[in-house]
mmCIF file of C-alpha atoms in Angstrom:
data_model
loop_
_atom_site.group_PDB
_atom_site.id
_atom_site.type_symbol
_atom_site.label_atom_id
_atom_site.label_comp_id
_atom_site.label_asym_id
_atom_site.label_seq_id
_atom_site.Cartn_x
_atom_site.Cartn_y
_atom_site.Cartn_z
ATOM 1 C CA UNK A 1 43.364 66.177 -15.851
ATOM 2 C CA UNK A 2 46.099 68.015 -17.687
ATOM 3 C CA UNK A 3 46.225 68.160 -21.449
ATOM 4 C CA UNK A 4 48.496 65.595 -23.069
ATOM 5 C CA UNK A 5 50.188 66.903 -26.175
ATOM 6 C CA UNK A 6 51.694 64.629 -28.833
ATOM 7 C CA UNK A 7 54.418 65.602 -31.306
ATOM 8 C CA UNK A 8 56.666 63.993 -33.934
ATOM 9 C CA UNK A 9 59.803 65.933 -33.042
ATOM 10 C CA UNK A 10 60.535 68.059 -30.005
ATOM 11 C CA UNK A 11 63.620 70.250 -30.268
ATOM 12 C CA UNK A 12 64.911 71.390 -26.883
ATOM 13 C CA UNK A 13 66.699 74.733 -27.059
ATOM 14 C CA UNK A 14 66.318 77.586 -29.568
ATOM 15 C CA UNK A 15 69.911 78.603 -30.237
ATOM 16 C CA UNK A 16 71.489 78.182 -33.688
ATOM 17 C CA UNK A 17 71.519 74.343 -33.421
ATOM 18 C CA UNK A 18 67.897 74.026 -32.277
ATOM 19 C CA UNK A 19 66.578 76.635 -34.714
ATOM 20 C CA UNK A 20 68.330 74.943 -37.643
ATOM 21 C CA UNK A 21 67.065 71.524 -36.532
ATOM 22 C CA UNK A 22 63.555 73.015 -36.431
ATOM 23 C CA UNK A 23 63.996 74.620 -39.865
ATOM 24 C CA UNK A 24 65.116 71.342 -41.448
ATOM 25 C CA UNK A 25 62.496 69.287 -39.602
ATOM 26 C CA UNK A 26 59.736 71.705 -40.641
ATOM 27 C CA UNK A 27 60.837 71.613 -44.268
ATOM 28 C CA UNK A 28 60.832 67.796 -44.035
ATOM 29 C CA UNK A 29 57.156 68.020 -43.077
ATOM 30 C CA UNK A 30 57.617 66.992 -39.446
ATOM 31 C CA UNK A 31 55.843 69.873 -37.596
ATOM 32 C CA UNK A 32 58.533 70.366 -34.944
ATOM 33 C CA UNK A 33 58.003 72.113 -31.634
ATOM 34 C CA UNK A 34 60.875 74.004 -30.050
ATOM 35 C CA UNK A 35 61.114 74.293 -26.272
ATOM 36 C CA UNK A 36 62.999 77.369 -25.106
ATOM 37 C CA UNK A 37 63.520 78.396 -21.484
ATOM 38 C CA UNK A 38 63.830 82.142 -22.112
ATOM 39 C CA UNK A 39 63.474 83.224 -25.730
ATOM 40 C CA UNK A 40 65.192 82.246 -29.006
ATOM 41 C CA UNK A 41 68.808 83.075 -29.789
ATOM 42 C CA UNK A 42 71.022 81.169 -27.376
ATOM 43 C CA UNK A 43 74.602 82.301 -26.883
ATOM 44 C CA UNK A 44 74.548 83.816 -30.371
ATOM 45 C CA UNK A 45 72.061 86.458 -29.212
ATOM 46 C CA UNK A 46 74.533 87.469 -26.516
ATOM 47 C CA UNK A 47 77.475 87.883 -28.891
ATOM 48 C CA UNK A 48 78.388 91.406 -29.942
ATOM 49 C CA UNK A 49 79.709 90.708 -33.423
ATOM 50 C CA UNK A 50 80.056 87.495 -35.391
ATOM 51 C CA UNK A 51 83.064 87.543 -37.689
ATOM 52 C CA UNK A 52 83.306 83.891 -38.641
ATOM 53 C CA UNK A 53 79.831 82.914 -39.814
ATOM 54 C CA UNK A 54 80.147 82.750 -43.591
ATOM 55 C CA UNK A 55 77.915 85.095 -45.522
ATOM 56 C CA UNK A 56 77.595 87.749 -42.820
ATOM 57 C CA UNK A 57 79.986 90.638 -42.461
ATOM 58 C CA UNK A 58 81.614 91.870 -39.275
ATOM 59 C CA UNK A 59 78.889 94.408 -38.613
ATOM 60 C CA UNK A 60 76.212 91.778 -38.110
ATOM 61 C CA UNK A 61 75.302 91.609 -34.448
ATOM 62 C CA UNK A 62 74.850 88.167 -32.963
ATOM 63 C CA UNK A 63 71.394 89.135 -31.790
ATOM 64 C CA UNK A 64 70.240 90.168 -35.273
ATOM 65 C CA UNK A 65 71.643 86.998 -36.842
ATOM 66 C CA UNK A 66 69.873 84.888 -34.205
ATOM 67 C CA UNK A 67 66.564 86.654 -34.841
ATOM 68 C CA UNK A 68 66.871 85.993 -38.589
ATOM 69 C CA UNK A 69 67.441 82.294 -37.801
ATOM 70 C CA UNK A 70 64.400 82.225 -35.509
ATOM 71 C CA UNK A 71 62.110 83.975 -38.016
ATOM 72 C CA UNK A 72 63.262 81.568 -40.718
ATOM 73 C CA UNK A 73 62.538 78.457 -38.639
ATOM 74 C CA UNK A 74 59.130 79.726 -37.495
ATOM 75 C CA UNK A 75 58.162 80.873 -41.015
ATOM 76 C CA UNK A 76 58.326 77.223 -42.095
ATOM 77 C CA UNK A 77 55.935 76.166 -39.367
ATOM 78 C CA UNK A 78 58.101 75.278 -36.358
ATOM 79 C CA UNK A 79 56.190 76.068 -33.150
ATOM 80 C CA UNK A 80 57.746 77.703 -30.104
ATOM 81 C CA UNK A 81 56.902 76.587 -26.564
ATOM 82 C CA UNK A 82 58.397 79.112 -24.117
ATOM 83 C CA UNK A 83 58.903 76.668 -21.256
ATOM 84 C CA UNK A 84 62.006 75.256 -19.602
ATOM 85 C CA UNK A 85 62.331 71.487 -19.929
ATOM 86 C CA UNK A 86 62.727 69.971 -16.476
ATOM 87 C CA UNK A 87 63.106 66.322 -17.488
ATOM 88 C CA UNK A 88 63.138 63.896 -20.384
ATOM 89 C CA UNK A 89 62.076 60.242 -20.159
ATOM 90 C CA UNK A 90 62.577 57.465 -22.684
ATOM 91 C CA UNK A 91 59.523 55.197 -22.985
ATOM 92 C CA UNK A 92 60.814 53.376 -26.075
ATOM 93 C CA UNK A 93 58.833 54.586 -29.083
ATOM 94 C CA UNK A 94 57.614 57.573 -27.076
ATOM 95 C CA UNK A 95 59.570 60.154 -25.126
ATOM 96 C CA UNK A 96 58.106 62.293 -22.373
ATOM 97 C CA UNK A 97 59.128 65.938 -22.007
ATOM 98 C CA UNK A 98 58.095 67.639 -18.774
ATOM 99 C CA UNK A 99 58.107 71.346 -17.983
ATOM 100 C CA UNK A 100 56.775 73.357 -15.053
ATOM 101 C CA UNK A 101 53.638 73.977 -17.134
ATOM 102 C CA UNK A 102 52.866 70.671 -18.859
ATOM 103 C CA UNK A 103 53.700 67.146 -20.042
ATOM 104 C CA UNK A 104 54.404 66.504 -23.709
ATOM 105 C CA UNK A 105 54.751 63.225 -25.605
ATOM 106 C CA UNK A 106 56.965 63.057 -28.642
ATOM 107 C CA UNK A 107 58.323 60.347 -30.937
ATOM 108 C CA UNK A 108 61.748 61.945 -31.375
ATOM 109 C CA UNK A 109 63.776 64.495 -29.444
ATOM 110 C CA UNK A 110 66.642 66.725 -30.530
ATOM 111 C CA UNK A 111 68.594 68.042 -27.546
ATOM 112 C CA UNK A 112 70.141 71.426 -28.419
ATOM 113 C CA UNK A 113 70.340 73.139 -25.057
ATOM 114 C CA UNK A 114 73.819 74.564 -25.572
ATOM 115 C CA UNK A 115 76.158 75.687 -22.856
ATOM 116 C CA UNK A 116 76.512 78.498 -20.344
ATOM 117 C CA UNK A 117 79.525 80.344 -18.949
ATOM 118 C CA UNK A 118 81.418 78.471 -16.259
ATOM 119 C CA UNK A 119 81.847 80.059 -12.878
ATOM 120 C CA UNK A 120 85.200 80.461 -11.154
ATOM 121 C CA UNK A 121 83.892 78.679 -8.085
ATOM 122 C CA UNK A 122 85.246 81.234 -5.615
ATOM 123 C CA UNK A 123 83.497 82.473 -2.460
ATOM 124 C CA UNK A 124 81.401 85.659 -2.995
ATOM 125 C CA UNK A 125 81.067 84.954 -6.736
ATOM 126 C CA UNK A 126 77.261 84.619 -6.626
ATOM 127 C CA UNK A 127 76.782 87.448 -4.130
ATOM 128 C CA UNK A 128 78.825 89.849 -6.262
ATOM 129 C CA UNK A 129 77.258 88.881 -9.598
ATOM 130 C CA UNK A 130 75.637 92.097 -10.771
ATOM 131 C CA UNK A 131 77.776 93.998 -8.262
ATOM 132 C CA UNK A 132 81.032 93.887 -10.186
ATOM 133 C CA UNK A 133 81.157 90.255 -11.295
ATOM 134 C CA UNK A 134 79.886 89.730 -14.839
ATOM 135 C CA UNK A 135 79.820 86.990 -17.456
ATOM 136 C CA UNK A 136 78.859 89.335 -20.306
ATOM 137 C CA UNK A 137 81.356 92.088 -21.166
ATOM 138 C CA UNK A 138 79.262 93.544 -23.965
ATOM 139 C CA UNK A 139 76.239 93.781 -21.627
ATOM 140 C CA UNK A 140 77.898 95.326 -18.614
ATOM 141 C CA UNK A 141 81.107 96.968 -19.865
ATOM 142 C CA UNK A 142 79.419 100.364 -20.073
ATOM 143 C CA UNK A 143 78.828 100.462 -16.329
ATOM 144 C CA UNK A 144 82.606 100.525 -15.891
ATOM 145 C CA UNK A 145 83.477 103.304 -18.313
ATOM 146 C CA UNK A 146 86.833 104.816 -17.326
ATOM 147 C CA UNK A 147 87.423 102.226 -14.573
ATOM 148 C CA UNK A 148 90.010 99.473 -14.126
ATOM 149 C CA UNK A 149 88.654 96.006 -14.896
ATOM 150 C CA UNK A 150 89.880 92.423 -15.001
ATOM 151 C CA UNK A 151 89.132 89.728 -17.579
ATOM 152 C CA UNK A 152 89.812 86.126 -16.584
ATOM 153 C CA UNK A 153 90.351 83.484 -19.251
ATOM 154 C CA UNK A 154 92.490 82.661 -22.268
ATOM 155 C CA UNK A 155 90.078 81.694 -25.038
ATOM 156 C CA UNK A 156 88.350 83.633 -27.803
ATOM 157 C CA UNK A 157 85.711 85.046 -25.456
ATOM 158 C CA UNK A 158 88.291 86.377 -23.005
ATOM 159 C CA UNK A 159 90.338 87.900 -25.841
ATOM 160 C CA UNK A 160 87.303 89.544 -27.472
ATOM 161 C CA UNK A 161 86.099 90.802 -24.076
ATOM 162 C CA UNK A 162 89.507 92.337 -23.302
ATOM 163 C CA UNK A 163 89.589 94.150 -26.654
ATOM 164 C CA UNK A 164 86.014 95.399 -26.247
ATOM 165 C CA UNK A 165 86.588 96.601 -22.684
ATOM 166 C CA UNK A 166 89.903 98.297 -23.562
ATOM 167 C CA UNK A 167 87.942 100.785 -25.678
ATOM 168 C CA UNK A 168 85.723 101.928 -22.818
ATOM 169 C CA UNK A 169 87.685 101.234 -19.633
ATOM 170 C CA UNK A 170 90.777 102.921 -18.216
ATOM 171 C CA UNK A 171 92.803 99.740 -17.893
ATOM 172 C CA UNK A 172 92.195 96.063 -18.573
ATOM 173 C CA UNK A 173 94.069 93.218 -16.862
ATOM 174 C CA UNK A 174 93.885 89.894 -18.718
ATOM 175 C CA UNK A 175 94.449 87.041 -16.285
ATOM 176 C CA UNK A 176 95.297 83.613 -17.675
ATOM 177 C CA UNK A 177 96.561 80.511 -15.915
ATOM 178 C CA UNK A 178 99.030 79.652 -18.700
ATOM 179 C CA UNK A 179 101.810 81.619 -20.430
ATOM 180 C CA UNK A 180 99.989 81.688 -23.763
ATOM 181 C CA UNK A 181 96.392 82.239 -24.839
ATOM 182 C CA UNK A 182 94.212 79.473 -26.292
ATOM 183 C CA UNK A 183 92.432 82.110 -28.392
ATOM 184 C CA UNK A 184 92.517 81.995 -32.190
ATOM 185 C CA UNK A 185 95.813 83.565 -33.434
ATOM 186 C CA UNK A 186 94.046 86.568 -35.014
ATOM 187 C CA UNK A 187 93.295 87.780 -31.465
ATOM 188 C CA UNK A 188 96.963 87.576 -30.363
ATOM 189 C CA UNK A 189 97.954 90.262 -32.874
ATOM 190 C CA UNK A 190 94.982 92.445 -32.013
ATOM 191 C CA UNK A 191 95.733 92.230 -28.287
ATOM 192 C CA UNK A 192 99.345 93.323 -28.876
ATOM 193 C CA UNK A 193 98.007 96.592 -30.323
ATOM 194 C CA UNK A 194 95.961 97.417 -27.224
ATOM 195 C CA UNK A 195 97.805 100.119 -25.231
ATOM 196 C CA UNK A 196 95.869 99.890 -21.951
ATOM 197 C CA UNK A 197 96.047 96.120 -21.539
ATOM 198 C CA UNK A 198 98.237 94.260 -19.067
ATOM 199 C CA UNK A 199 98.661 90.492 -19.298
ATOM 200 C CA UNK A 200 98.849 88.555 -16.036
ATOM 201 C CA UNK A 201 100.306 85.257 -17.223
ATOM 202 C CA UNK A 202 100.455 82.029 -15.190
ATOM 203 C CA UNK A 203 97.982 83.521 -12.766
ATOM 204 C CA UNK A 204 94.866 82.229 -11.096
ATOM 205 C CA UNK A 205 92.295 84.122 -9.077
ATOM 206 C CA UNK A 206 92.358 82.992 -5.451
ATOM 207 C CA UNK A 207 89.808 85.363 -3.962
ATOM 208 C CA UNK A 208 87.358 88.099 -4.819
ATOM 209 C CA UNK A 209 87.605 91.246 -2.740
ATOM 210 C CA UNK A 210 84.517 93.111 -1.581
ATOM 211 C CA UNK A 211 83.917 96.552 -0.161
ATOM 212 C CA UNK A 212 80.494 97.982 0.785
ATOM 213 C CA UNK A 213 78.689 95.160 -0.994
ATOM 214 C CA UNK A 214 80.525 95.642 -4.267
ATOM 215 C CA UNK A 215 83.539 94.057 -5.866
ATOM 216 C CA UNK A 216 86.691 96.039 -5.137
ATOM 217 C CA UNK A 217 89.386 93.818 -6.542
ATOM 218 C CA UNK A 218 90.875 90.395 -6.927
ATOM 219 C CA UNK A 219 93.676 88.395 -5.385
ATOM 220 C CA UNK A 220 95.887 86.475 -7.817
ATOM 221 C CA UNK A 221 98.481 83.760 -7.294
ATOM 222 C CA UNK A 222 101.266 82.906 -9.701
ATOM 223 C CA UNK A 223 100.925 79.179 -10.456
ATOM 224 C CA UNK A 224 104.721 78.736 -10.626
ATOM 225 C CA UNK A 225 106.178 81.002 -7.971
ATOM 226 C CA UNK A 226 103.019 81.073 -5.758
ATOM 227 C CA UNK A 227 103.599 84.820 -5.448
ATOM 228 C CA UNK A 228 100.447 86.733 -4.501
ATOM 229 C CA UNK A 229 99.267 89.904 -6.144
ATOM 230 C CA UNK A 230 96.280 92.119 -5.493
ATOM 231 C CA UNK A 231 94.601 94.089 -8.259
ATOM 232 C CA UNK A 232 92.128 96.832 -7.426
ATOM 233 C CA UNK A 233 89.324 96.752 -9.970
ATOM 234 C CA UNK A 234 85.679 97.762 -10.287
ATOM 235 C CA UNK A 235 84.710 94.709 -12.284
ATOM 236 C CA UNK A 236 85.845 91.174 -13.045
ATOM 237 C CA UNK A 237 84.610 89.656 -16.304
ATOM 238 C CA UNK A 238 84.732 85.870 -16.193
ATOM 239 C CA UNK A 239 85.354 83.984 -19.459
ATOM 240 C CA UNK A 240 86.824 80.680 -18.323
ATOM 241 C CA UNK A 241 84.940 78.420 -20.706
ATOM 242 C CA UNK A 242 81.517 76.897 -20.906
ATOM 243 C CA UNK A 243 79.514 74.199 -19.128
ATOM 244 C CA UNK A 244 76.886 72.158 -21.008
ATOM 245 C CA UNK A 245 73.186 72.553 -20.165
ATOM 246 C CA UNK A 246 72.639 68.812 -19.806
ATOM 247 C CA UNK A 247 71.378 68.430 -16.218
ATOM 248 C CA UNK A 248 67.782 67.682 -17.284
ATOM 249 C CA UNK A 249 68.959 64.712 -19.372
ATOM 250 C CA UNK A 250 71.409 63.052 -17.003
ATOM 251 C CA UNK A 251 69.011 60.223 -16.109
ATOM 252 C CA UNK A 252 68.272 59.241 -19.715
ATOM 253 C CA UNK A 253 71.428 60.087 -21.687
ATOM 254 C CA UNK A 254 75.025 59.072 -21.047
ATOM 255 C CA UNK A 255 77.198 62.154 -20.483
ATOM 256 C CA UNK A 256 80.946 62.720 -20.769
ATOM 257 C CA UNK A 257 82.864 63.454 -17.548
ATOM 258 C CA UNK A 258 82.464 67.185 -18.338
ATOM 259 C CA UNK A 259 78.702 66.739 -18.771
ATOM 260 C CA UNK A 260 78.438 66.813 -22.571
ATOM 261 C CA UNK A 261 75.866 64.517 -24.235
ATOM 262 C CA UNK A 262 77.724 61.582 -25.808
ATOM 263 C CA UNK A 263 77.075 61.293 -29.525
ATOM 264 C CA UNK A 264 78.006 58.580 -32.011
ATOM 265 C CA UNK A 265 79.179 60.063 -35.285
ATOM 266 C CA UNK A 266 77.159 63.211 -35.756
ATOM 267 C CA UNK A 267 73.795 63.505 -34.069
ATOM 268 C CA UNK A 268 72.878 60.121 -32.564
ATOM 269 C CA UNK A 269 72.941 59.548 -28.830
ATOM 270 C CA UNK A 270 73.040 55.941 -27.556
ATOM 271 C CA UNK A 271 69.240 56.186 -27.016
ATOM 272 C CA UNK A 272 67.209 55.524 -30.209
ATOM 273 C CA UNK A 273 65.020 58.499 -31.084
ATOM 274 C CA UNK A 274 67.029 61.011 -29.062
ATOM 275 C CA UNK A 275 69.511 63.157 -30.960
ATOM 276 C CA UNK A 276 71.842 65.939 -29.900
ATOM 277 C CA UNK A 277 73.127 69.016 -31.734
ATOM 278 C CA UNK A 278 75.369 71.984 -31.031
ATOM 279 C CA UNK A 279 77.406 72.925 -27.979
ATOM 280 C CA UNK A 280 75.706 70.438 -25.641
ATOM 281 C CA UNK A 281 77.170 67.386 -27.417
ATOM 282 C CA UNK A 282 80.670 65.928 -27.509
ATOM 283 C CA UNK A 283 82.322 67.676 -30.462
ATOM 284 C CA UNK A 284 85.777 69.062 -31.238
ATOM 285 C CA UNK A 285 84.533 72.553 -32.197
ATOM 286 C CA UNK A 286 81.735 74.711 -30.781
ATOM 287 C CA UNK A 287 80.909 77.539 -33.144
ATOM 288 C CA UNK A 288 77.733 78.937 -34.740
ATOM 289 C CA UNK A 289 78.695 77.268 -37.997
ATOM 290 C CA UNK A 290 79.124 73.830 -36.378
ATOM 291 C CA UNK A 291 75.909 74.273 -34.385
ATOM 292 C CA UNK A 292 73.818 74.939 -37.487
ATOM 293 C CA UNK A 293 75.429 71.995 -39.309
ATOM 294 C CA UNK A 294 74.651 69.809 -36.292
ATOM 295 C CA UNK A 295 71.040 70.995 -36.341
ATOM 296 C CA UNK A 296 70.578 69.978 -39.972
ATOM 297 C CA UNK A 297 72.185 66.564 -39.371
ATOM 298 C CA UNK A 298 70.057 65.959 -36.273
ATOM 299 C CA UNK A 299 66.840 66.808 -38.135
ATOM 300 C CA UNK A 300 67.868 64.453 -40.939
ATOM 301 C CA UNK A 301 68.641 61.662 -38.441
ATOM 302 C CA UNK A 302 65.318 62.256 -36.661
ATOM 303 C CA UNK A 303 63.420 62.103 -39.970
ATOM 304 C CA UNK A 304 65.099 58.787 -40.827
ATOM 305 C CA UNK A 305 64.292 57.454 -37.368
ATOM 306 C CA UNK A 306 60.604 58.429 -37.735
ATOM 307 C CA UNK A 307 60.457 56.710 -41.141
ATOM 308 C CA UNK A 308 61.826 53.507 -39.620
ATOM 309 C CA UNK A 309 59.391 53.803 -36.725
ATOM 310 C CA UNK A 310 56.462 54.217 -39.158
ATOM 311 C CA UNK A 311 57.625 51.142 -41.107
ATOM 312 C CA UNK A 312 57.760 49.025 -37.956
ATOM 313 C CA UNK A 313 54.350 50.266 -36.766
ATOM 314 C CA UNK A 314 52.708 49.544 -40.133
ATOM 315 C CA UNK A 315 54.021 45.963 -40.261
ATOM 316 C CA UNK B 1 51.220 95.718 -19.583
ATOM 317 C CA UNK B 2 54.831 96.803 -19.663
ATOM 318 C CA UNK B 3 55.827 100.378 -20.300
ATOM 319 C CA UNK B 4 58.982 102.363 -20.818
ATOM 320 C CA UNK B 5 59.229 105.095 -18.222
ATOM 321 C CA UNK B 6 61.487 108.102 -18.318
ATOM 322 C CA UNK B 7 63.567 109.237 -15.358
ATOM 323 C CA UNK B 8 61.116 111.886 -14.151
ATOM 324 C CA UNK B 9 58.230 109.390 -14.056
ATOM 325 C CA UNK B 10 60.081 106.985 -11.780
ATOM 326 C CA UNK B 11 58.902 108.712 -8.619
ATOM 327 C CA UNK B 12 55.251 108.619 -9.624
ATOM 328 C CA UNK B 13 55.099 105.223 -11.370
ATOM 329 C CA UNK B 14 57.309 103.234 -9.013
ATOM 330 C CA UNK B 15 58.135 104.963 -5.737
ATOM 331 C CA UNK B 16 54.642 106.385 -5.170
ATOM 332 C CA UNK B 17 52.836 103.299 -6.478
ATOM 333 C CA UNK B 18 50.771 101.137 -4.143
ATOM 334 C CA UNK B 19 51.390 97.388 -4.440
ATOM 335 C CA UNK B 20 54.027 95.688 -6.554
ATOM 336 C CA UNK B 21 55.937 97.103 -9.502
ATOM 337 C CA UNK B 22 58.616 95.118 -11.314
ATOM 338 C CA UNK B 23 61.340 97.287 -12.827
ATOM 339 C CA UNK B 24 63.609 95.930 -15.551
ATOM 340 C CA UNK B 25 66.915 97.805 -15.824
ATOM 341 C CA UNK B 26 67.947 96.998 -19.381
ATOM 342 C CA UNK B 27 70.023 98.237 -22.270
ATOM 343 C CA UNK B 28 69.298 98.067 -25.971
ATOM 344 C CA UNK B 29 72.788 96.682 -26.728
ATOM 345 C CA UNK B 30 72.389 93.770 -24.309
ATOM 346 C CA UNK B 31 71.415 90.398 -25.831
ATOM 347 C CA UNK B 32 70.119 88.817 -22.604
ATOM 348 C CA UNK B 33 67.941 91.916 -22.034
ATOM 349 C CA UNK B 34 66.376 91.568 -25.456
ATOM 350 C CA UNK B 35 65.793 87.853 -24.806
ATOM 351 C CA UNK B 36 64.123 88.611 -21.487
ATOM 352 C CA UNK B 37 61.758 91.250 -22.917
ATOM 353 C CA UNK B 38 59.211 88.831 -24.471
ATOM 354 C CA UNK B 39 59.156 86.774 -21.255
ATOM 355 C CA UNK B 40 58.280 89.911 -19.272
ATOM 356 C CA UNK B 41 55.590 90.784 -21.821
ATOM 357 C CA UNK B 42 54.149 87.310 -21.397
ATOM 358 C CA UNK B 43 53.885 87.754 -17.637
ATOM 359 C CA UNK B 44 51.527 90.676 -18.371
ATOM 360 C CA UNK B 45 51.840 92.039 -14.885
ATOM 361 C CA UNK B 46 52.056 95.722 -14.049
ATOM 362 C CA UNK B 47 55.639 96.567 -14.624
ATOM 363 C CA UNK B 48 57.724 99.498 -15.591
ATOM 364 C CA UNK B 49 60.874 99.477 -17.622
ATOM 365 C CA UNK B 50 63.428 102.155 -17.173
ATOM 366 C CA UNK B 51 66.714 102.951 -18.802
ATOM 367 C CA UNK B 52 67.800 106.034 -16.873
ATOM 368 C CA UNK B 53 71.422 105.764 -15.821
ATOM 369 C CA UNK B 54 71.016 107.884 -12.676
ATOM 370 C CA UNK B 55 68.261 105.608 -11.380
ATOM 371 C CA UNK B 56 70.316 102.514 -12.226
ATOM 372 C CA UNK B 57 73.226 104.047 -10.332
ATOM 373 C CA UNK B 58 71.016 104.862 -7.347
ATOM 374 C CA UNK B 59 70.056 101.200 -7.043
ATOM 375 C CA UNK B 60 73.652 100.027 -7.617
ATOM 376 C CA UNK B 61 72.793 98.332 -10.898
ATOM 377 C CA UNK B 62 75.985 97.236 -12.708
ATOM 378 C CA UNK B 63 74.605 94.342 -14.751
ATOM 379 C CA UNK B 64 71.816 94.196 -17.268
ATOM 380 C CA UNK B 65 69.199 92.912 -17.170
ATOM 381 C CA UNK B 66 68.605 93.527 -13.458
ATOM 382 C CA UNK B 67 65.077 93.156 -12.154
ATOM 383 C CA UNK B 68 64.009 94.951 -8.986
ATOM 384 C CA UNK B 69 60.649 94.306 -7.371
ATOM 385 C CA UNK B 70 59.169 97.311 -5.594
ATOM 386 C CA UNK B 71 56.413 96.983 -3.034
ATOM 387 C CA UNK B 72 54.640 100.178 -1.979
ATOM 388 C CA UNK B 73 57.572 102.140 -3.339
ATOM 389 C CA UNK B 74 60.279 100.171 -1.607
ATOM 390 C CA UNK B 75 62.809 97.900 -3.341
ATOM 391 C CA UNK B 76 62.255 94.477 -1.786
ATOM 392 C CA UNK B 77 63.954 91.986 -4.135
ATOM 393 C CA UNK B 78 66.605 92.029 -6.828
ATOM 394 C CA UNK B 79 67.730 89.478 -9.424
ATOM 395 C CA UNK B 80 70.280 89.552 -12.259
ATOM 396 C CA UNK B 81 70.160 87.964 -15.715
ATOM 397 C CA UNK B 82 67.658 86.607 -18.223
ATOM 398 C CA UNK B 83 65.660 83.772 -16.734
ATOM 399 C CA UNK B 84 62.687 81.496 -17.414
ATOM 400 C CA UNK B 85 59.064 82.422 -16.820
ATOM 401 C CA UNK B 86 58.600 80.119 -13.818
ATOM 402 C CA UNK B 87 61.529 81.754 -11.998
ATOM 403 C CA UNK B 88 60.029 85.196 -12.627
ATOM 404 C CA UNK B 89 56.598 84.079 -11.464
ATOM 405 C CA UNK B 90 58.191 82.939 -8.214
ATOM 406 C CA UNK B 91 60.166 86.192 -8.005
ATOM 407 C CA UNK B 92 57.089 88.427 -8.211
ATOM 408 C CA UNK B 93 54.814 86.166 -6.143
#
């Protein structure tokens, strides 16, 4: 028979939200466990530089900041379980967390699984990932030194990717479906200064072009005129927004049409004892600073819930 | 045990090796690579890690991390991106 493990609080996901929830829960004396599918850090660990997390200067890498957060949470006694959560069940006063390696019982759960880059949804996208299609400019940009590359998207990630790539690539095309970027205004000015950048406004990618098993270019269509244009490029960096990592919770938690975990006020989901923090929940802003605030609020809400549960059980 | 191997050891440690060798093409600047490293250490299988650009180019690696599984010196499987332990166990099985 497999070991049954019992916890007070299980935090699912070890990005900034989950690590902060674990830090606050540990300091509240709750002995939290943190489930993480790969290793701690989340999207923060994949960010080149963080310029808008107060207290850290522009030279702080996202990875280093994430590791400091992880060390801090674990130094206060939070325990890491390096397993991917496959499902969550609500059994009233107990919740069941299942992974490929075990079954865990917990009184409270904080869902902090974050989000991942969205795909374009075009044919060949999966086949060409790692062969010219990338979702991480800072990881893979160097393979395309001196080449022509395309960035698709109009948000902060797309803008930062285009600036980063412009320094190492020959030419960068920035493809956006509207006539104006969504990115924070500070990026608009910086992009104007980039000499080897060409904007492709009102354009959507209609197909990915392949040659000898590698990406060779992209076909664009103008959303207004329907005019087609082909761009020859060695790489396409996709930054068209994020999708929440909420699939494992869809049977127990109500989700928004986009898949985000519905929350009331700050951290509470409609299911008592299950809380949500960070990018995975419905929230107007998804930043490191909002994720860590969410984590603290979720830990606080979980602690209050456990107090109430203890009161009921002792009556 | 994982080990860092230099370009000139690739022939001996990977291509001439009998059985399976998992090679992680990584870069120190790459967040997902650094996240994957402890997972690979946990697997504790024989694997070699290499950062030589000419070898990466030879195997058409343009994303990091890329994992290539070699069997008796021949590349048999390839996967891109940081991923959970159970996926890697299935990959090397």
